[in-house]
Every structure is written in structure tokens, then in C-alpha cells.
Amino acid sequence: MAGTGSSRRTFMAGAAAGAGALSAVGAAAVPASAATAATSGTAAAAAAGSGRRVAVLGGGVAGLTAAHELAERGYAVTVYERRALGGKARSMDVPGSARGGRRPLPAEHGFRFIPGIYHDLPDTMRRIPFPGNANGVWDNLVAPREMMFAREGGREDLRAPIPWPGHSPAELTPDELRRALGGILQTLVRLPPHETAYFADRVLVFLTSCDERRDEVWEHTPWWDFVRAAQMSREYQRILAVGITRNIVATKAEEASTRTVGTLGEAFVFNALGRGADGPPDRILNLPTNEAWIDPWEAHLRSLGVEFKIGWTVREVQYGDGRVSGVVVLDPAGSRQTVTADHYVSALPVEHARRTWSAGLRAADPMLGRCDRLETDWMTGIQFYLTERAPLVHGHFNCIDSAWSLTAIQQAEHWPSRDFPADYGDGRAVDCLSVDISEWDKPGILYGKTAKQCTRDEVAREVWAQLKASLNDTGAIALSDSALHSWFLDPGVDGLGTPDPTNEDELLIHPTGTFHNRPSAGTRIPNFFLSGDYVQVEIDLATMEGANASARAAVNCLLDRDGSAAARCTVTPRYRAPGLEAARRHDRWRYRLGLRNLFDLG
């Protein structure tokens, strides 16, 4: 998760904005950062022998990225991680599931999603060696060919190809064509023409809004209000309001910042048009995440001299004499120790990081206190292992009407080098249906309870029932109870069905005003830096790209404080369409005069 989380939740934003409206156009993939790759050896040589030590607190994507960039520049890096490397992005084994010499069934916090709007994370992936891959781990990315909005109540599902050069459309039988056309027509009929015209106008308003209007007005405007959802039909609300918020950024349309929702939608539209793209709009890994990425990354970092302390829990970042004086940790045996280094990079998720900041540290930089206003919510994965391949879409699908805002993907077909029954489990499971649960506080359809009120077994039964309600409602049986082998719910969720459920891996969400409470990577404490998907960077969403970019920014701040001659990390700015710059300049003039955007009809 996208930690990183969650990355995967941005998928439906691009699909909703671009599906069916874009033609396949060519675009060359943006190459890896030549500056970073070419100068890493020089940078390491320049810093080597300095003896400068850095403690990286947290081993998720942010922490591993910071360690990678620092080690390439010759710093002595130690990573302290409480649980397992990879954080919310990692995959894990299902305990006790292996038989006959096979690997355990693969599980995860949530399915990976690495769209073409990402640039910094793919650059890092290209620099992680992988056997047989010219471009390292990056070559393990594959692009699903299509996506689907799954509807309930007998309505046809909306299935659409994802346009990109080299994509061959999924094979469509006459019956599939009939269903696809039926789904589109049913939606068009249910969406009155004046509503679609109004939504198009709102998109145009956002695209032509200057940065000041976005930061000062749209950041404080809920998406629900921006698209005037309360006055529109239920279909409009489900698809264009709720569908582009709750299932994407795990926040409610009534609260989600228009700046956040609009910025991501804009980026996906440009990605689908081949502009400012590292690759196709939808990409996933061709193996379980640890096999394809995290384990090779750990091995590479160890080869660069990075030391890992797994099972070490950060308790307090201490402050004295104007700087961080040490970090109190618990070692795997539970003994209290104090870690010292020249510099410290806090790469823990915000809900964990802010608990470690001492009173002295907070007093030294009031920006840290603003992080208390950042909000997190639950978005957690569950995997269903199937003994038969379900006839679903060849890519992600969004159960747009589901009570718990489910998104999912079947994974085995995207792992071509693995024979699922031969390689995993007991030899009976042929596929893994990975599902993300975005809504934990609304009643379900089976027990009438929220996900937090259900036991783990009830959560699994409820999610399965909601999947069937979305996928089996038009007569064909896509999911069969007889094909269900087993399931696995993220162990970070605990206490379900009790008065005090907990979640170790919550997700930063983006209600209005969030942008202005996100901290910068550099702090007023000269040897303390922040890295994580909550840090303010170009991509305004809790994503692996944001975690990676913030780590690069933190390392650059550290190099500046150190007076290092090493090359700075590349941090890629978001793509800005040249054709819209004149309209944005005009809007800046109107905004400063107190006028609406030229296209804003109210």
C-alpha cells in the first residue's frame, strides 16, 4: 500500500478520468536519472572516508530510499525497523500454508500499483540489480491491459481497455462486447446530459486554475462541493464523486481536498495521453513484491554497506544542545538502548513518527506539531486463494457500489514466471484475488455491521459476499464458493469485533487543509530530517512515489547541511502541460483581482 501505501488507490482516478475517452498515442518512456546513475560512483568517492554516520528510522519505501541514496554517496547507514523491510509495500508469507516443498502462499498489505505518473520510484527501481534484467527491478513491471467498474443490482459492468502503445486489447467475445456496450449505455442513460456537461466544465476549471487558486481555494474545498454532488443524481454521486475519492485516497468525498483529487486526476489524464509519463497508466509487479523488488533491494543495499537492525523499535528522538542527541530504541530482546549518529532520518509513517518526537524536539521546530493535525484512516488488504481461475477482467476492478469500497485484481496471470499451484501452497490454489478494503466504518450487506465490528472471519465472509454482489449479479457466476481455497487478512489489523480494534498500518488521508499541514523534509534541527509519504512533495497523495521523493528531498537537505560535494538526488517535478500555461497565467491575474476562473459557471 500503497504506502505507500497505498499507490494502488490512485488507479481508479486515472481510469475514471480517461477510460473510453482517450486514443492510444505514442510516448517514449522517460529514462532513468542519468545524473544520479552516472554520478553515484563519484559521489560515493567524494564522501567516502568521511566517517559520517546516519541512522534511518524505519525500513519502508521511504527509509530504504534514503539508505540507498546515502550509501551511494559514501555515508555509513544503519536502518532501524521494528517489523519487516518494505513497510506497507512488502509482501509476506501465509503462515503454515506451504506443502510438499513449495513456497508459502503469498500475501500482502495491499496490491501494488506503480503507474506511469511515477518517476522517482521507477528511477530507484532501475538502480536495483535483478538477475537477467537490463533495467534492474524496473523490468519486473508489467502493464494490465484493461480495467473495470463492477456494478451491482444487475447493471452491466463498465469494462475498458487501457490505451498505451504495444497494448493488445483483451480478447472480446461477442457476448463480452455486448456486455461492455450495455454497461456504457446504461451508465450514459442514468447520467443526465446536463450532469456530464457540468462535470466536464468542473474538470476544465481545475485544469486551467493557477497554483494560487489550487493551494488557497481548492485545497479548502471538498470534492463533493466542487462537483456539486448533492444536487446531482445517484449515478453521478457514485461514479464522479464517491468513486473518485473513497476508492482512490481512502477518504470521503464530502471531506476530500479538491486540490488532491484534481491534481491526481489531471496527472492520470496526461499519462494516458502519453505526456509526462514513465510508462503505461497502470503497472504492477510480475512476482510477489518481495521476490520482485524488496528482497533484491535489501541485497543491493547490503552490498553498499547498509546495516539493518530488524526487530528494533524506535521509542523517542531525544533533543539537546540544539540538535538530536540520540534515539531511544528497544532491541529485539526488549532492552532499552540509545542510538547515536551524526544525522537522523525519521522515515516512520506519520502516525508512528509523531509519537517518537520528544517535547524538546517539537519545541525546536513548530512544524512538527502541525503533523498532529494530519489524519489517517484504514485501508487494508485481504487475499482470497482460488482453486479455479475466475473469469474476471485482465486488470484492476473497482466494485463501485460496494458497501466497503472494494478494489481488486487477480494476480496469477500477471506473474508469468510462476506456476501458482506448482510453486505455492499445497498445490491446489491456482490464483490469488487480492482485495483492498477502503471503508471500515459503514455497515456491510451480510451482517449489517461495520468491518471494525466484525470478527476476522466475518470480514472475510462479508468481503466475499460484496464481491459476489458486484460480479455475479448479471446471471453469470464469476466467483463460486466452491472455488474458494482459503483467505488471508493483513495481520496488522487486530482486535476486530472488540470495542478497541487497532490497525498498525493506517493510511494518510487528505481532507481539506491537509496540504498546509504537511511538513518539509528539512527541519530546524540541523541533524534531523523527515522522510515519508506525509512529507510535502510534488505528488499530493500518500503513495510509494511520495515516500521515495521525500527521501530524496531529505537526503538533499542532509547533503546541504553537511556541505557535501556529492551530487544531489533528482526529484522530478510533476508534468505541466505547456498548452495550459497561458490559461493558468490568465487565471492568476483573475485570482489576484478576486475574480472566478474564466470557465467557472458556479
PDB file of C-alpha atoms in Angstrom, residues 96-307:
ATOM      1  CA  GLY A  96       1.595 -22.766   7.648  1.00  0.00           C
ATOM      2  CA  SER A  97       0.435 -22.742   4.018  1.00  0.00           C
ATOM      3  CA  ALA A  98       3.425 -24.457   2.361  1.00  0.00           C
ATOM      4  CA  ARG A  99       3.271 -28.154   1.468  1.00  0.00           C
ATOM      5  CA  GLY A 100       5.452 -30.529  -0.497  1.00  0.00           C
ATOM      6  CA  GLY A 101       8.484 -28.263  -0.714  1.00  0.00           C
ATOM      7  CA  ARG A 102       6.509 -25.343  -2.174  1.00  0.00           C
ATOM      8  CA  ARG A 103       6.723 -21.719  -1.092  1.00  0.00           C
ATOM      9  CA  PRO A 104       4.091 -20.408   1.331  1.00  0.00           C
ATOM     10  CA  LEU A 105       1.123 -18.704  -0.293  1.00  0.00           C
ATOM     11  CA  PRO A 106       1.995 -15.042  -0.976  1.00  0.00           C
ATOM     12  CA  ALA A 107       0.064 -12.344   0.876  1.00  0.00           C
ATOM     13  CA  GLU A 108       0.340  -8.563   1.189  1.00  0.00           C
ATOM     14  CA  HIS A 109      -0.921  -5.473   2.966  1.00  0.00           C
ATOM     15  CA  GLY A 110      -2.492  -4.445  -0.345  1.00  0.00           C
ATOM     16  CA  PHE A 111      -1.828  -4.971  -4.042  1.00  0.00           C
ATOM     17  CA  ARG A 112       0.985  -2.934  -5.625  1.00  0.00           C
ATOM     18  CA  PHE A 113       0.270  -0.295  -8.226  1.00  0.00           C
ATOM     19  CA  ILE A 114       3.046   1.722  -9.885  1.00  0.00           C
ATOM     20  CA  PRO A 115       1.506   3.992 -12.538  1.00  0.00           C
ATOM     21  CA  GLY A 116       3.296   5.896 -15.254  1.00  0.00           C
ATOM     22  CA  ILE A 117       2.878   9.178 -13.373  1.00  0.00           C
ATOM     23  CA  TYR A 118       5.643   7.943 -11.033  1.00  0.00           C
ATOM     24  CA  HIS A 119       9.206   8.959 -11.939  1.00  0.00           C
ATOM     25  CA  ASP A 120      11.377   8.936  -8.817  1.00  0.00           C
ATOM     26  CA  LEU A 121      10.383   5.441  -7.673  1.00  0.00           C
ATOM     27  CA  PRO A 122      10.990   3.915 -11.142  1.00  0.00           C
ATOM     28  CA  ASP A 123      14.401   5.610 -11.208  1.00  0.00           C
ATOM     29  CA  THR A 124      15.293   3.849  -7.954  1.00  0.00           C
ATOM     30  CA  MET A 125      13.955   0.539  -9.293  1.00  0.00           C
ATOM     31  CA  ARG A 126      16.219   0.810 -12.332  1.00  0.00           C
ATOM     32  CA  ARG A 127      19.199   1.029  -9.976  1.00  0.00           C
ATOM     33  CA  ILE A 128      18.376  -2.202  -8.100  1.00  0.00           C
ATOM     34  CA  PRO A 129      20.042  -5.143  -9.891  1.00  0.00           C
ATOM     35  CA  PHE A 130      17.902  -8.155 -10.760  1.00  0.00           C
ATOM     36  CA  PRO A 131      19.251 -11.295 -12.496  1.00  0.00           C
ATOM     37  CA  GLY A 132      18.639 -11.192 -16.245  1.00  0.00           C
ATOM     38  CA  ASN A 133      17.149  -7.670 -16.230  1.00  0.00           C
ATOM     39  CA  ALA A 134      18.944  -4.896 -18.112  1.00  0.00           C
ATOM     40  CA  ASN A 135      16.986  -2.267 -16.170  1.00  0.00           C
ATOM     41  CA  GLY A 136      17.029  -3.983 -12.819  1.00  0.00           C
ATOM     42  CA  VAL A 137      13.833  -4.343 -10.819  1.00  0.00           C
ATOM     43  CA  TRP A 138      12.098  -1.860 -13.149  1.00  0.00           C
ATOM     44  CA  ASP A 139      11.949  -4.600 -15.793  1.00  0.00           C
ATOM     45  CA  ASN A 140       9.692  -6.557 -13.431  1.00  0.00           C
ATOM     46  CA  LEU A 141       6.862  -4.098 -14.095  1.00  0.00           C
ATOM     47  CA  VAL A 142       4.073  -5.316 -16.364  1.00  0.00           C
ATOM     48  CA  ALA A 143       1.038  -3.422 -17.628  1.00  0.00           C
ATOM     49  CA  PRO A 144      -2.517  -4.797 -17.288  1.00  0.00           C
ATOM     50  CA  ARG A 145      -4.474  -4.232 -20.498  1.00  0.00           C
ATOM     51  CA  GLU A 146      -7.844  -3.218 -19.106  1.00  0.00           C
ATOM     52  CA  MET A 147      -9.857  -2.169 -16.072  1.00  0.00           C
ATOM     53  CA  MET A 148     -13.441  -2.417 -14.912  1.00  0.00           C
ATOM     54  CA  PHE A 149     -16.065  -0.696 -12.794  1.00  0.00           C
ATOM     55  CA  ALA A 150     -18.137  -3.564 -11.385  1.00  0.00           C
ATOM     56  CA  ARG A 151     -21.751  -2.546 -10.714  1.00  0.00           C
ATOM     57  CA  GLU A 152     -24.403  -4.146  -8.517  1.00  0.00           C
ATOM     58  CA  GLY A 153     -28.129  -4.701  -8.945  1.00  0.00           C
ATOM     59  CA  GLY A 154     -27.986  -6.374 -12.363  1.00  0.00           C
ATOM     60  CA  ARG A 155     -26.357  -3.410 -14.094  1.00  0.00           C
ATOM     61  CA  GLU A 156     -23.693  -4.270 -16.631  1.00  0.00           C
ATOM     62  CA  ASP A 157     -20.109  -3.673 -15.576  1.00  0.00           C
ATOM     63  CA  LEU A 158     -18.072  -0.923 -17.229  1.00  0.00           C
ATOM     64  CA  ARG A 159     -15.053  -2.588 -18.805  1.00  0.00           C
ATOM     65  CA  ALA A 160     -12.499  -0.573 -20.763  1.00  0.00           C
ATOM     66  CA  PRO A 161      -9.065  -1.141 -22.337  1.00  0.00           C
ATOM     67  CA  ILE A 162      -6.164   0.931 -21.033  1.00  0.00           C
ATOM     68  CA  PRO A 163      -4.705   2.781 -24.034  1.00  0.00           C
ATOM     69  CA  TRP A 164      -0.949   2.515 -24.496  1.00  0.00           C
ATOM     70  CA  PRO A 165       1.377   1.683 -27.415  1.00  0.00           C
ATOM     71  CA  GLY A 166       2.054  -2.029 -27.510  1.00  0.00           C
ATOM     72  CA  HIS A 167      -1.081  -2.961 -25.612  1.00  0.00           C
ATOM     73  CA  SER A 168      -3.135  -5.549 -27.406  1.00  0.00           C
ATOM     74  CA  PRO A 169      -6.808  -5.358 -26.416  1.00  0.00           C
ATOM     75  CA  ALA A 170      -8.049  -8.206 -24.301  1.00  0.00           C
ATOM     76  CA  GLU A 171      -9.856 -10.799 -26.405  1.00  0.00           C
ATOM     77  CA  LEU A 172     -13.527  -9.941 -26.575  1.00  0.00           C
ATOM     78  CA  THR A 173     -16.191 -12.459 -27.482  1.00  0.00           C
ATOM     79  CA  PRO A 174     -19.490 -11.228 -28.942  1.00  0.00           C
ATOM     80  CA  ASP A 175     -21.031 -11.693 -25.508  1.00  0.00           C
ATOM     81  CA  GLU A 176     -18.272  -9.629 -23.872  1.00  0.00           C
ATOM     82  CA  LEU A 177     -18.773  -6.894 -26.459  1.00  0.00           C
ATOM     83  CA  ARG A 178     -22.497  -6.912 -25.765  1.00  0.00           C
ATOM     84  CA  ARG A 179     -21.876  -6.595 -22.034  1.00  0.00           C
ATOM     85  CA  ALA A 180     -19.304  -3.816 -22.452  1.00  0.00           C
ATOM     86  CA  LEU A 181     -21.570  -1.781 -24.702  1.00  0.00           C
ATOM     87  CA  GLY A 182     -24.535  -2.442 -22.439  1.00  0.00           C
ATOM     88  CA  GLY A 183     -22.635  -1.177 -19.396  1.00  0.00           C
ATOM     89  CA  ILE A 184     -21.581   2.033 -21.137  1.00  0.00           C
ATOM     90  CA  LEU A 185     -25.082   2.711 -22.459  1.00  0.00           C
ATOM     91  CA  GLN A 186     -26.728   2.005 -19.104  1.00  0.00           C
ATOM     92  CA  THR A 187     -24.405   4.470 -17.393  1.00  0.00           C
ATOM     93  CA  LEU A 188     -24.919   7.109 -20.059  1.00  0.00           C
ATOM     94  CA  VAL A 189     -28.681   6.745 -19.756  1.00  0.00           C
ATOM     95  CA  ARG A 190     -28.535   7.093 -15.987  1.00  0.00           C
ATOM     96  CA  LEU A 191     -26.279  10.161 -16.171  1.00  0.00           C
ATOM     97  CA  PRO A 192     -28.368  13.091 -17.471  1.00  0.00           C
ATOM     98  CA  PRO A 193     -26.596  15.062 -20.241  1.00  0.00           C
ATOM     99  CA  HIS A 194     -26.559  18.251 -18.179  1.00  0.00           C
ATOM    100  CA  GLU A 195     -24.690  16.437 -15.389  1.00  0.00           C
ATOM    101  CA  THR A 196     -21.956  15.118 -17.670  1.00  0.00           C
ATOM    102  CA  ALA A 197     -21.635  18.590 -19.227  1.00  0.00           C
ATOM    103  CA  TYR A 198     -21.358  20.170 -15.792  1.00  0.00           C
ATOM    104  CA  PHE A 199     -18.686  17.697 -14.680  1.00  0.00           C
ATOM    105  CA  ALA A 200     -16.693  18.391 -17.852  1.00  0.00           C
ATOM    106  CA  ASP A 201     -16.866  22.093 -17.023  1.00  0.00           C
ATOM    107  CA  ARG A 202     -15.567  21.459 -13.499  1.00  0.00           C
ATOM    108  CA  VAL A 203     -12.638  19.479 -14.917  1.00  0.00           C
ATOM    109  CA  LEU A 204     -11.846  22.400 -17.231  1.00  0.00           C
ATOM    110  CA  VAL A 205     -11.995  24.822 -14.296  1.00  0.00           C
ATOM    111  CA  PHE A 206      -9.445  22.785 -12.375  1.00  0.00           C
ATOM    112  CA  LEU A 207      -7.122  22.250 -15.352  1.00  0.00           C
ATOM    113  CA  THR A 208      -6.943  25.986 -16.007  1.00  0.00           C
ATOM    114  CA  SER A 209      -6.682  27.065 -12.360  1.00  0.00           C
ATOM    115  CA  CYS A 210      -3.430  28.732 -11.297  1.00  0.00           C
ATOM    116  CA  ASP A 211      -1.356  27.299  -8.461  1.00  0.00           C
ATOM    117  CA  GLU A 212      -2.503  30.010  -6.045  1.00  0.00           C
ATOM    118  CA  ARG A 213      -6.177  29.162  -6.628  1.00  0.00           C
ATOM    119  CA  ARG A 214      -5.446  25.470  -6.195  1.00  0.00           C
ATOM    120  CA  ASP A 215      -3.470  25.958  -2.978  1.00  0.00           C
ATOM    121  CA  GLU A 216      -5.654  28.604  -1.358  1.00  0.00           C
ATOM    122  CA  VAL A 217      -9.168  27.820  -2.622  1.00  0.00           C
ATOM    123  CA  TRP A 218      -9.432  24.286  -3.989  1.00  0.00           C
ATOM    124  CA  GLU A 219      -7.341  22.880  -1.140  1.00  0.00           C
ATOM    125  CA  HIS A 220     -10.073  24.087   1.220  1.00  0.00           C
ATOM    126  CA  THR A 221     -12.975  22.967  -0.991  1.00  0.00           C
ATOM    127  CA  PRO A 222     -14.308  19.400  -0.618  1.00  0.00           C
ATOM    128  CA  TRP A 223     -14.525  17.486  -3.898  1.00  0.00           C
ATOM    129  CA  TRP A 224     -18.204  16.833  -3.150  1.00  0.00           C
ATOM    130  CA  ASP A 225     -18.875  20.565  -3.143  1.00  0.00           C
ATOM    131  CA  PHE A 226     -16.615  21.313  -6.104  1.00  0.00           C
ATOM    132  CA  VAL A 227     -18.562  18.926  -8.359  1.00  0.00           C
ATOM    133  CA  ARG A 228     -21.889  19.906  -6.705  1.00  0.00           C
ATOM    134  CA  ALA A 229     -22.695  16.255  -5.962  1.00  0.00           C
ATOM    135  CA  ALA A 230     -25.522  16.985  -3.528  1.00  0.00           C
ATOM    136  CA  GLN A 231     -27.635  18.394  -6.381  1.00  0.00           C
ATOM    137  CA  MET A 232     -26.912  15.538  -8.782  1.00  0.00           C
ATOM    138  CA  SER A 233     -28.229  12.018  -9.458  1.00  0.00           C
ATOM    139  CA  ARG A 234     -27.170   8.949  -7.515  1.00  0.00           C
ATOM    140  CA  GLU A 235     -25.158   7.693 -10.507  1.00  0.00           C
ATOM    141  CA  TYR A 236     -23.260  10.968 -10.652  1.00  0.00           C
ATOM    142  CA  GLN A 237     -22.548  10.756  -6.917  1.00  0.00           C
ATOM    143  CA  ARG A 238     -21.390   7.120  -7.033  1.00  0.00           C
ATOM    144  CA  ILE A 239     -19.127   7.430 -10.072  1.00  0.00           C
ATOM    145  CA  LEU A 240     -17.896  11.024 -10.193  1.00  0.00           C
ATOM    146  CA  ALA A 241     -17.940  11.951  -6.502  1.00  0.00           C
ATOM    147  CA  VAL A 242     -17.596   8.872  -4.292  1.00  0.00           C
ATOM    148  CA  GLY A 243     -15.863   6.732  -6.935  1.00  0.00           C
ATOM    149  CA  ILE A 244     -13.036   9.230  -7.408  1.00  0.00           C
ATOM    150  CA  THR A 245     -12.385   9.715  -3.705  1.00  0.00           C
ATOM    151  CA  ARG A 246     -13.224   6.900  -1.322  1.00  0.00           C
ATOM    152  CA  ASN A 247     -11.864   4.162  -3.580  1.00  0.00           C
ATOM    153  CA  ILE A 248      -8.796   6.216  -4.519  1.00  0.00           C
ATOM    154  CA  VAL A 249      -7.490   8.064  -1.497  1.00  0.00           C
ATOM    155  CA  ALA A 250      -9.470   6.334   1.280  1.00  0.00           C
ATOM    156  CA  THR A 251     -11.260   9.495   2.247  1.00  0.00           C
ATOM    157  CA  LYS A 252     -14.829  10.690   1.936  1.00  0.00           C
ATOM    158  CA  ALA A 253     -15.979  12.811  -0.998  1.00  0.00           C
ATOM    159  CA  GLU A 254     -17.581  15.210   1.487  1.00  0.00           C
ATOM    160  CA  GLU A 255     -14.128  15.838   3.006  1.00  0.00           C
ATOM    161  CA  ALA A 256     -11.518  15.167   0.307  1.00  0.00           C
ATOM    162  CA  SER A 257      -9.495  18.139  -0.880  1.00  0.00           C
ATOM    163  CA  THR A 258     -10.316  19.151  -4.450  1.00  0.00           C
ATOM    164  CA  ARG A 259      -6.656  20.033  -4.897  1.00  0.00           C
ATOM    165  CA  THR A 260      -5.629  16.447  -4.136  1.00  0.00           C
ATOM    166  CA  VAL A 261      -8.341  14.723  -6.190  1.00  0.00           C
ATOM    167  CA  GLY A 262      -7.967  17.097  -9.143  1.00  0.00           C
ATOM    168  CA  THR A 263      -4.171  17.008  -9.235  1.00  0.00           C
ATOM    169  CA  LEU A 264      -4.084  13.209  -9.402  1.00  0.00           C
ATOM    170  CA  GLY A 265      -6.864  13.062 -11.980  1.00  0.00           C
ATOM    171  CA  GLU A 266      -5.014  15.594 -14.115  1.00  0.00           C
ATOM    172  CA  ALA A 267      -1.783  13.584 -13.918  1.00  0.00           C
ATOM    173  CA  PHE A 268      -3.532  10.376 -14.995  1.00  0.00           C
ATOM    174  CA  VAL A 269      -5.179  12.034 -17.969  1.00  0.00           C
ATOM    175  CA  PHE A 270      -1.801  13.303 -19.183  1.00  0.00           C
ATOM    176  CA  ASN A 271      -0.283   9.869 -18.509  1.00  0.00           C
ATOM    177  CA  ALA A 272      -2.919   8.172 -20.673  1.00  0.00           C
ATOM    178  CA  LEU A 273      -2.173  10.737 -23.397  1.00  0.00           C
ATOM    179  CA  GLY A 274       1.496   9.782 -23.248  1.00  0.00           C
ATOM    180  CA  ARG A 275       2.669  13.087 -21.794  1.00  0.00           C
ATOM    181  CA  GLY A 276       4.995  13.278 -18.821  1.00  0.00           C
ATOM    182  CA  ALA A 277       4.898   9.511 -18.432  1.00  0.00           C
ATOM    183  CA  ASP A 278       7.441   6.947 -17.289  1.00  0.00           C
ATOM    184  CA  GLY A 279       5.238   4.221 -18.750  1.00  0.00           C
ATOM    185  CA  PRO A 280       1.633   2.976 -19.016  1.00  0.00           C
ATOM    186  CA  PRO A 281      -1.046   4.336 -16.666  1.00  0.00           C
ATOM    187  CA  ASP A 282      -1.323   1.004 -14.866  1.00  0.00           C
ATOM    188  CA  ARG A 283       1.668  -1.144 -13.913  1.00  0.00           C
ATOM    189  CA  ILE A 284       2.137  -3.909 -11.382  1.00  0.00           C
ATOM    190  CA  LEU A 285       4.945  -6.318 -10.494  1.00  0.00           C
ATOM    191  CA  ASN A 286       5.314  -9.667 -12.230  1.00  0.00           C
ATOM    192  CA  LEU A 287       6.029 -11.501  -8.953  1.00  0.00           C
ATOM    193  CA  PRO A 288       5.060 -11.122  -5.295  1.00  0.00           C
ATOM    194  CA  THR A 289       6.511  -7.809  -4.121  1.00  0.00           C
ATOM    195  CA  ASN A 290       9.338  -9.175  -2.000  1.00  0.00           C
ATOM    196  CA  GLU A 291      10.514 -11.522  -4.744  1.00  0.00           C
ATOM    197  CA  ALA A 292      10.324  -8.873  -7.449  1.00  0.00           C
ATOM    198  CA  TRP A 293      11.610  -5.862  -5.522  1.00  0.00           C
ATOM    199  CA  ILE A 294      12.111  -5.730  -1.730  1.00  0.00           C
ATOM    200  CA  ASP A 295      14.475  -8.712  -1.329  1.00  0.00           C
ATOM    201  CA  PRO A 296      16.723  -7.630  -4.252  1.00  0.00           C
ATOM    202  CA  TRP A 297      16.709  -4.105  -2.818  1.00  0.00           C
ATOM    203  CA  GLU A 298      17.828  -5.336   0.600  1.00  0.00           C
ATOM    204  CA  ALA A 299      20.601  -7.400  -1.002  1.00  0.00           C
ATOM    205  CA  HIS A 300      21.792  -4.416  -3.037  1.00  0.00           C
ATOM    206  CA  LEU A 301      21.807  -2.105  -0.037  1.00  0.00           C
ATOM    207  CA  ARG A 302      23.796  -4.632   1.989  1.00  0.00           C
ATOM    208  CA  SER A 303      26.328  -4.722  -0.848  1.00  0.00           C
ATOM    209  CA  LEU A 304      26.627  -0.931  -0.475  1.00  0.00           C
ATOM    210  CA  GLY A 305      27.399  -1.335   3.216  1.00  0.00           C
ATOM    211  CA  VAL A 306      23.970  -0.567   4.715  1.00  0.00           C
ATOM    212  CA  GLU A 307      23.398  -2.256   8.070  1.00  0.00           C
TER     213      GLU A 307
END
